[in-house]
Coordinates of C-alpha atoms in Angstrom, one line a residue:
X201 CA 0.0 0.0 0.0
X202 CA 2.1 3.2 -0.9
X203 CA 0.9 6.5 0.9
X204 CA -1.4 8.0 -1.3
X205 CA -3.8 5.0 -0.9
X206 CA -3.0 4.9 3.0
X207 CA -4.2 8.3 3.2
X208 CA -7.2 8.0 0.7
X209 CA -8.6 5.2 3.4
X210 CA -7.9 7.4 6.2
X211 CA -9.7 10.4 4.4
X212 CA -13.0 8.5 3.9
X213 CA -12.7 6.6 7.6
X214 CA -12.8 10.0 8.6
X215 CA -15.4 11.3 6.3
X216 CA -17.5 8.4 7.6
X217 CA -16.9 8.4 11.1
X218 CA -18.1 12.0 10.3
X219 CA -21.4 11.5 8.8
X220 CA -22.1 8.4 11.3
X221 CA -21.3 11.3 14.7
X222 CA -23.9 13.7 12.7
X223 CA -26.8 11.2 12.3
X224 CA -26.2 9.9 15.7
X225 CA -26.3 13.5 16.8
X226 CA -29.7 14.3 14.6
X227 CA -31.1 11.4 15.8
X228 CA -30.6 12.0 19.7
X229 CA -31.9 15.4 19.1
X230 CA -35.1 14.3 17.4
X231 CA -35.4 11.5 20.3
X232 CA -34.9 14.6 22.9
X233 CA -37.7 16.9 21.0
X234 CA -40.0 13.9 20.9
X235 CA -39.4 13.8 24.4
X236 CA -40.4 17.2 25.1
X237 CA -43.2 17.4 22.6
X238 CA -44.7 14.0 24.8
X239 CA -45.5 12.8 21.3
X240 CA -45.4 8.6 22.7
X241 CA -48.5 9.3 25.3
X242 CA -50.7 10.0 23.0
X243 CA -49.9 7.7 20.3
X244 CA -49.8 4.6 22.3
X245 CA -52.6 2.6 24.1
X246 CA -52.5 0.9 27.1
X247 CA -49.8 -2.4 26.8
X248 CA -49.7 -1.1 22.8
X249 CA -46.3 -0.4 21.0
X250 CA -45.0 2.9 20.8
X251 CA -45.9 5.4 18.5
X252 CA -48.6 3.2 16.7
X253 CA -51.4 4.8 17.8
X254 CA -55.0 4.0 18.8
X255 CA -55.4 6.2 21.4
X256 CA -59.0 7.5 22.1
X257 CA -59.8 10.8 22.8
X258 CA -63.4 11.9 23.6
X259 CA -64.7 15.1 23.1
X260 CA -68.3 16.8 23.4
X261 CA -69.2 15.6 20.0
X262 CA -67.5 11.9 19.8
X263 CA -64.5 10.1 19.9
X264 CA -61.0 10.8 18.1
X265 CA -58.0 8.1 17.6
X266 CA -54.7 8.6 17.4
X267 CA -52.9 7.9 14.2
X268 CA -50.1 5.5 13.7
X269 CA -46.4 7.5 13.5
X270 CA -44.5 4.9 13.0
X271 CA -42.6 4.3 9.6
X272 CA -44.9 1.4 8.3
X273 CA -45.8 2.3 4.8
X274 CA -48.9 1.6 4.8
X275 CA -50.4 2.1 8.0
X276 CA -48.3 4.7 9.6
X277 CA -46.0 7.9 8.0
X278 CA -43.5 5.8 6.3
X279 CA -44.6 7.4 2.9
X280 CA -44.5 10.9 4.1
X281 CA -42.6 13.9 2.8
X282 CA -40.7 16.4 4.7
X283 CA -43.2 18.9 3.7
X284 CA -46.1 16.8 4.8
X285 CA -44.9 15.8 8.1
X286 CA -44.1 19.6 8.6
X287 CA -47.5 20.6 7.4
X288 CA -49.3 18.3 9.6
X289 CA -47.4 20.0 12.6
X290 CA -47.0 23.2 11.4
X291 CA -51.0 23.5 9.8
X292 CA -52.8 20.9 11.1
X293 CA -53.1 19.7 7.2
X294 CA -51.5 16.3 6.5
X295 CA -50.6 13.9 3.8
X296 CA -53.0 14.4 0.9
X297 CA -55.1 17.5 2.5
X298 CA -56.0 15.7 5.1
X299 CA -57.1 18.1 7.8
X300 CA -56.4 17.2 11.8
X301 CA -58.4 18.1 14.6
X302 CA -57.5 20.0 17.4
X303 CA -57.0 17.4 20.0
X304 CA -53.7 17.1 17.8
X305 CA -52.2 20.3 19.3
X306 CA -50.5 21.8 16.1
X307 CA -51.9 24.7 16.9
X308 CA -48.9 25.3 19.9
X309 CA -46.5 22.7 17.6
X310 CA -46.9 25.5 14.7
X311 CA -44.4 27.6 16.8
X312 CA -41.9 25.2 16.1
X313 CA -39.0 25.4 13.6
X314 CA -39.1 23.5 10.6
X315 CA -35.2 22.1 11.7
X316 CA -36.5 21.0 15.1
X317 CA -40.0 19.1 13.3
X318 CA -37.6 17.1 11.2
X319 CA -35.4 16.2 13.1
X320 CA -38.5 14.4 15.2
X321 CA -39.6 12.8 11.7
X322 CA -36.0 11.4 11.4
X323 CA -36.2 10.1 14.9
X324 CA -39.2 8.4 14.0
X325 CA -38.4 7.0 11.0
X326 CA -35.2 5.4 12.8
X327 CA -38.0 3.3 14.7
X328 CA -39.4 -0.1 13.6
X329 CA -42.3 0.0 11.7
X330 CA -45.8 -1.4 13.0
X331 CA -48.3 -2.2 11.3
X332 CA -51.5 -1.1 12.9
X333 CA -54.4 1.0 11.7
X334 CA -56.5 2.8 14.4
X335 CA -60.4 2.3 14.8
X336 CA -62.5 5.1 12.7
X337 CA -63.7 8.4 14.2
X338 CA -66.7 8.1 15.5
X339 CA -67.6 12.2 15.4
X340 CA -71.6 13.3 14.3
X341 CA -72.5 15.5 11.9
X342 CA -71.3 17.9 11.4
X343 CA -68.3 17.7 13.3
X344 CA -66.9 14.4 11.0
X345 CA -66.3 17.0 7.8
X346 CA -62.8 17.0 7.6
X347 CA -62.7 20.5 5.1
X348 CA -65.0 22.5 7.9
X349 CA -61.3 22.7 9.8
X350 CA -60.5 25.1 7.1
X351 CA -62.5 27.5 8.3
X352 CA -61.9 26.7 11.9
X353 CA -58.0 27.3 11.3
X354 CA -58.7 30.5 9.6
X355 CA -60.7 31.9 12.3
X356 CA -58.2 30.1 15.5
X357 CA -54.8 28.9 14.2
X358 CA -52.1 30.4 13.7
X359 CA -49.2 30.0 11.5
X360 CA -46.4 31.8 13.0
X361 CA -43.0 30.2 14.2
X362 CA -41.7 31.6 17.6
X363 CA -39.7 34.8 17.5
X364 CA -37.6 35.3 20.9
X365 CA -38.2 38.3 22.6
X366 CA -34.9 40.2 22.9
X367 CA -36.1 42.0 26.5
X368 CA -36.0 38.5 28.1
X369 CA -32.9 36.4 28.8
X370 CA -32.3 33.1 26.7
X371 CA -33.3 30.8 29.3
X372 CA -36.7 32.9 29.5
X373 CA -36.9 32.3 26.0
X374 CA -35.8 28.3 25.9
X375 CA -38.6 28.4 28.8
X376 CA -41.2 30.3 26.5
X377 CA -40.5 28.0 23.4
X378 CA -40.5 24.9 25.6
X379 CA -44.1 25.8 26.7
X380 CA -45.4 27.1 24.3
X381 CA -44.0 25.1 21.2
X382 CA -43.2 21.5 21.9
X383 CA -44.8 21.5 25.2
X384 CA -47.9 22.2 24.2
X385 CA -48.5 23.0 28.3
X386 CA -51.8 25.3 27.4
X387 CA -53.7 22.6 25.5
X388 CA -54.4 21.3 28.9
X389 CA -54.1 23.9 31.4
X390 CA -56.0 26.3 29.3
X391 CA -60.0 26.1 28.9
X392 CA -61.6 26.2 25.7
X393 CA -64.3 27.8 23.9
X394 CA -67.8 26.1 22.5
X395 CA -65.6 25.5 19.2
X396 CA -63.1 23.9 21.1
X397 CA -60.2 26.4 20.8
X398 CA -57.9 27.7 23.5
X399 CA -59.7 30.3 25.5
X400 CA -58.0 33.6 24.5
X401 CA -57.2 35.6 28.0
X402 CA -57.2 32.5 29.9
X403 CA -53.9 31.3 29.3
X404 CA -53.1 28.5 31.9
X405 CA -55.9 28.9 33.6
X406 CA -56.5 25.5 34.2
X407 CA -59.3 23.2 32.5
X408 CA -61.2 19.7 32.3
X409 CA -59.6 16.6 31.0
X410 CA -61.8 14.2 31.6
X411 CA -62.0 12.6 34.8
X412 CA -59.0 15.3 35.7
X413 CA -58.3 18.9 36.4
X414 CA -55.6 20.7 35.2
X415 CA -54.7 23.0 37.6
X416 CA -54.2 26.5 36.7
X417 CA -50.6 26.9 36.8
X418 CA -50.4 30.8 35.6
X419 CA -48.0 33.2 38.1
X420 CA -51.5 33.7 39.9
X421 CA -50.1 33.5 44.2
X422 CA -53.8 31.7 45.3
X423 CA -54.6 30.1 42.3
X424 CA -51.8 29.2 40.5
X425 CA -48.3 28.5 40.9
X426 CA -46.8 32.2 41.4
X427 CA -46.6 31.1 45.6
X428 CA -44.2 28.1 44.6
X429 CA -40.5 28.7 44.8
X430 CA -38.5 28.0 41.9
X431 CA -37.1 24.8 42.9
X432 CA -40.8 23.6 44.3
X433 CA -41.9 23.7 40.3
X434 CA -38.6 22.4 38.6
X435 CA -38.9 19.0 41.7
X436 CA -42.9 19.1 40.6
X437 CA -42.1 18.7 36.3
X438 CA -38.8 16.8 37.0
X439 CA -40.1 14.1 40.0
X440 CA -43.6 14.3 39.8
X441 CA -44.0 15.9 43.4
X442 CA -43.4 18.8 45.2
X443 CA -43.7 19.0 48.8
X444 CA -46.5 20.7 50.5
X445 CA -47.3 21.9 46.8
X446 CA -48.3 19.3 44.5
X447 CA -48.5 15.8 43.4
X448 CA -48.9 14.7 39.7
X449 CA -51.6 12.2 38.9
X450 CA -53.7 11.2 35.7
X451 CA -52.5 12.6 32.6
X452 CA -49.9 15.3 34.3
X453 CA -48.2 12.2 35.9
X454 CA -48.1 10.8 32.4
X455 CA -46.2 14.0 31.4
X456 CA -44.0 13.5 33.4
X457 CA -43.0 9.9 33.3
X458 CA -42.9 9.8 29.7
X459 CA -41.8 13.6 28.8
X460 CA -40.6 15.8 31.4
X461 CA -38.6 13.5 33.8
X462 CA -36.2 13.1 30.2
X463 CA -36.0 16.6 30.0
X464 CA -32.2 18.0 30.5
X465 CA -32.2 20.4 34.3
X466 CA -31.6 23.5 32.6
X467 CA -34.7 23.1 30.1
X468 CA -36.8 22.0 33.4
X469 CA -35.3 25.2 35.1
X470 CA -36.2 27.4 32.0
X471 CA -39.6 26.0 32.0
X472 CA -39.8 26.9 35.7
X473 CA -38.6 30.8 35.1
X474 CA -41.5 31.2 32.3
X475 CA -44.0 30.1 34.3
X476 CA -43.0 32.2 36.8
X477 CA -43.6 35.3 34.5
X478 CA -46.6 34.1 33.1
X479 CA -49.8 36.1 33.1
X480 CA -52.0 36.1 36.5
X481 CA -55.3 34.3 36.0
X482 CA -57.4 34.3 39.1
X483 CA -59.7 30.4 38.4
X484 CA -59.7 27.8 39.5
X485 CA -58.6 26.3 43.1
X486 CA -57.1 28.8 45.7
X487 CA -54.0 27.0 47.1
X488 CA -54.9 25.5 50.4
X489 CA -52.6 25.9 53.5
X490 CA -50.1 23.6 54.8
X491 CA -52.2 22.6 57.5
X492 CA -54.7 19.7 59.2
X493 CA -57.9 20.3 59.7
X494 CA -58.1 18.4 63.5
X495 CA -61.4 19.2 63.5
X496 CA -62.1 16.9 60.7
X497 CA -61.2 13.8 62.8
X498 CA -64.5 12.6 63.0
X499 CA -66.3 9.4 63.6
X500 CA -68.0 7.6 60.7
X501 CA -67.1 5.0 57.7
X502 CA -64.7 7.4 55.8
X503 CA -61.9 7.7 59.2
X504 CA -62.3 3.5 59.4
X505 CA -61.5 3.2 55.7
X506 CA -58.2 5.7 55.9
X507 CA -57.4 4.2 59.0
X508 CA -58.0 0.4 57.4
X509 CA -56.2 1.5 54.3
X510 CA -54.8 4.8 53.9
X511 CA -52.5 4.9 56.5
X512 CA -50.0 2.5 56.3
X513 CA -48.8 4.6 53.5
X514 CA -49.9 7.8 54.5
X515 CA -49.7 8.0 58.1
X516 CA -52.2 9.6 60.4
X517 CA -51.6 13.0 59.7
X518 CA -50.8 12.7 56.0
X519 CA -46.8 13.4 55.8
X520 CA -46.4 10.1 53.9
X521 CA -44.0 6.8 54.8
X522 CA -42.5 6.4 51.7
X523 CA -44.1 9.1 49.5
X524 CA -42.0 12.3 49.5
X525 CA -44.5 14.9 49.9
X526 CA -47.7 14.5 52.6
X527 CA -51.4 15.2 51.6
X528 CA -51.5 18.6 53.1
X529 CA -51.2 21.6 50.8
X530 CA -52.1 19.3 47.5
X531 CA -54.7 21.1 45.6
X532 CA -56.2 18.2 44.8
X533 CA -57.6 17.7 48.3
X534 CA -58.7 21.4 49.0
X535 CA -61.2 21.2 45.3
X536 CA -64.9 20.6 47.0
X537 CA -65.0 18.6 43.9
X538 CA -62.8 16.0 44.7
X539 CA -62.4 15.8 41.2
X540 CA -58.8 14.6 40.8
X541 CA -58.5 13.0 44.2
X542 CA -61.7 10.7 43.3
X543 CA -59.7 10.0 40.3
X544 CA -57.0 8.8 41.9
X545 CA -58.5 6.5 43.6
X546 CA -60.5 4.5 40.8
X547 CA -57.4 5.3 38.5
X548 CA -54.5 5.3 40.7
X549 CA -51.2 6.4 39.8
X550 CA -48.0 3.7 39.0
X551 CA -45.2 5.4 37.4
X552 CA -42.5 3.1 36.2
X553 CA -40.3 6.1 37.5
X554 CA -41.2 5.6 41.0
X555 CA -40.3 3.2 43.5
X556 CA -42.5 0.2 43.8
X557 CA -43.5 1.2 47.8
X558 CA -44.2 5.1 45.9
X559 CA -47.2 3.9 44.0
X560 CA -50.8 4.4 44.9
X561 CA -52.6 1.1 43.7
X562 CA -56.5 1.8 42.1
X563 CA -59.1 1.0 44.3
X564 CA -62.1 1.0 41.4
X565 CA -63.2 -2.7 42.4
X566 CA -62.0 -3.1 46.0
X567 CA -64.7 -0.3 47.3
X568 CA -67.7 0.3 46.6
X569 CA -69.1 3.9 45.7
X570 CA -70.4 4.8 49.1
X571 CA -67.1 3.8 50.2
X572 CA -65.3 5.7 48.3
X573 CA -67.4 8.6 49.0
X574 CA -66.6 8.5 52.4
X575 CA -63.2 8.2 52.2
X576 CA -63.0 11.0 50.4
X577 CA -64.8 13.2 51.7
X578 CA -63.2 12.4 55.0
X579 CA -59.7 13.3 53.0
X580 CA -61.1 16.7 52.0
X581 CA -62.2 17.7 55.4
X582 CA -58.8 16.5 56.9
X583 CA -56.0 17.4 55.3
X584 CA -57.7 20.3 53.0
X585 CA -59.5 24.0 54.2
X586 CA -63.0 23.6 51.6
X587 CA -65.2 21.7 53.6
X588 CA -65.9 19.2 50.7
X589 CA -69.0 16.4 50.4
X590 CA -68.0 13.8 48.0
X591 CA -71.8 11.7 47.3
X592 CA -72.3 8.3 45.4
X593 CA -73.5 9.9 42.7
X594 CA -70.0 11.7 41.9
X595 CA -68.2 8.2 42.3
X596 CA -70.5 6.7 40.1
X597 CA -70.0 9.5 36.9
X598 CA -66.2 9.4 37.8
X599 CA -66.0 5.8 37.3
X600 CA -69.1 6.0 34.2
X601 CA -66.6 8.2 32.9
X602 CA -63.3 6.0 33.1
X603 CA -65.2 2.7 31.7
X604 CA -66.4 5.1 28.6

């Protein structure tokens, strides 16, 4: 081998070791932006396989599934353009015309680049294919016309990428575009309007998912988050739990296991900081305080049922055995509705994240509704300041509303 040839092999070596380090890098970044856009816990079912959709979401006027992402050819994106795929994020307006609804939140992943959308489509075209198709729609008239979106985009999308503001500092900003863009936080926390779009001057103020609250978590100090320090917030989106603030459950404890735990510190920080800033918005419930209610310790089936059940976990005052935060200053037990405590308990809450002794089991078929009733309402009154009745009749929609 004389020297030119020796060099010529370690020229393209080189070269490829190059090109190899750059799709590697691509690749981890689309994995990270999937990661931050949450993009697996919506297109997954229960036990399904990643990314291949099938995932129902019901709304006023029927039921939506999720679409299969994966790079089958046939039944998921593997025949997609660059330009579709960014269309479908950027527009709501996929392969062929085909117009999305907004339980697909491209109306917040329209603020992102067109760099940072590929580089999810390359991640996801790195994954193994599945074949699955999802169930049809099943939407009434007149909400099943694709082409009536038009019009609803015209009227509520928009189709602007986000600009930084140059009066913040950049970690405002990675906050901002975090939440705004691939977060897609207000497409829960924010309520909508009879034609199902984001609320405009309610940013954050919290809304209905289902059997769940979101919480308003705007800079308001009684109703939202502006009261929590810094670090409270970045434990909350990073662990799940903050102590004597919060505790995520339902879909915000999906967030977080499959999104926001992944997130790198400094983006969780960054989140924190905008959130911070964020617009006041006085709904929703007023952040109870870090207090028991001793009054509360009452005779009757709901104090036999903590004390039979709850507090070998929980303790008799609520601090917590194994859990790192106590039941005292959640907001969940200071809502007279009960709404995502009730939840809990029919749902309960097992992120792979946690430890196994850190999971709250479902109790859906080991009490019965009157049970449950009691329990709760015996929860409210003790560790929260509302005074809260939990009847049969709200365990019985909660649970009507879990099954359907």
């Amino acid at each position: 081998m004389n020297e030119f040839q020796h060099a010529l092999i370690l020229l393209t070596s080189s070269l490829a070791f190059s090109v190899n380090a750059s799709e590697t890098t691509a690749l981890s970044k689309g994995e990270y932006l999937a990661r931050a856009a949450d993009c697996v816990a919506c297109h997954v079912v229960p036990g399904g396989k990643a990314y291949a959709g099938g995932l129902e979401f019901k709304l006023p006027f029927g039921s939506l599934y999720s679409p299969n992402i994966t790079p089958d050819e046939e039944t998921g994106i593997g025949k997609w353009t660059d330009d579709e795929f960014v269309d479908a994020l950027q527009k709501g307006v996929g392969k062929d015309g085909k117009h999305y609804y907004p339980a697909f939140p491209y109306t917040s992943y329209t603020l992102m680049s067109r760099e940072d959308i590929l580089a999810i489509k390359g991640y996801l075209f790195s994954l193994e294919p599945v074949k699955q198709l999802p169930p049809e729609n099943k939407l009434s008239f007149p909400f099943n016309q694709r082409w009536g979106m038009m019009f609803w985009n015209m009227i509520f999308a928009s189709s602007e990428r986000f600009v930084p503001d140059s009066r913040q500092s950049a970690e405002w900003n990675r906050g901002a575009y975090l939440v705004q863009g691939p977060g897609h936080c207000g497409e829960c926390h924010t309520p909508r309007n009879i034609f199902q779009a984001m609320s405009a001057g309610q940013s954050l103020a919290g809304a209905e998912l289902g059997n769940w609250q979101a919480y308003n978590i705007s800079s308001d100090i009684q109703h939202g988050i502006g009261a929590w320090p810094e670090e409270a917030i970045v434990s909350y989106l990073s662990k799940g739990f903050a102590p004597g603030f919060g505790a995520a459950g339902g879909p915000m404890g999906d967030a977080v296991e499959h999104s926001l735990r992944h997130l790198e510190p400094a983006d969780i920080k960054a989140i924190a900081v905008y959130l911070k800033s964020t617009p006041a918005r006085n709904d929703g419930i007023v952040r109870p305080a870090l207090a028991v209610n001793e009054a509360a310790l009452q005779k009757g089936l709901g104090l036999k049922l903590f004390n039979d059940t709850c507090v070998a976990c929980h303790l008799p005052d609520g601090s917590g055995r194994q859990s790192p935060g106590g039941l005292a200053g959640l907001k969940s037990v200071n809502d007279p509705s009960g709404r995502n405590l009730i939840a809990t308990l029919l749902e309960g809450h097992t992120p792979l994240a946690a430890r196994a002794d850190q999971r709250m089991p479902d109790f859906a078929r080991s009490y019965s509704d009157e049970e449950l009733a009691a329990v709760s309402t015996f929860v409210l009154r003790r560790f929260g300041q509302s005074n809260g009745q939990i009847k049969t009749e709200h365990i019985e929609k909660s649970r009507e509303n879990a099954l359907h």
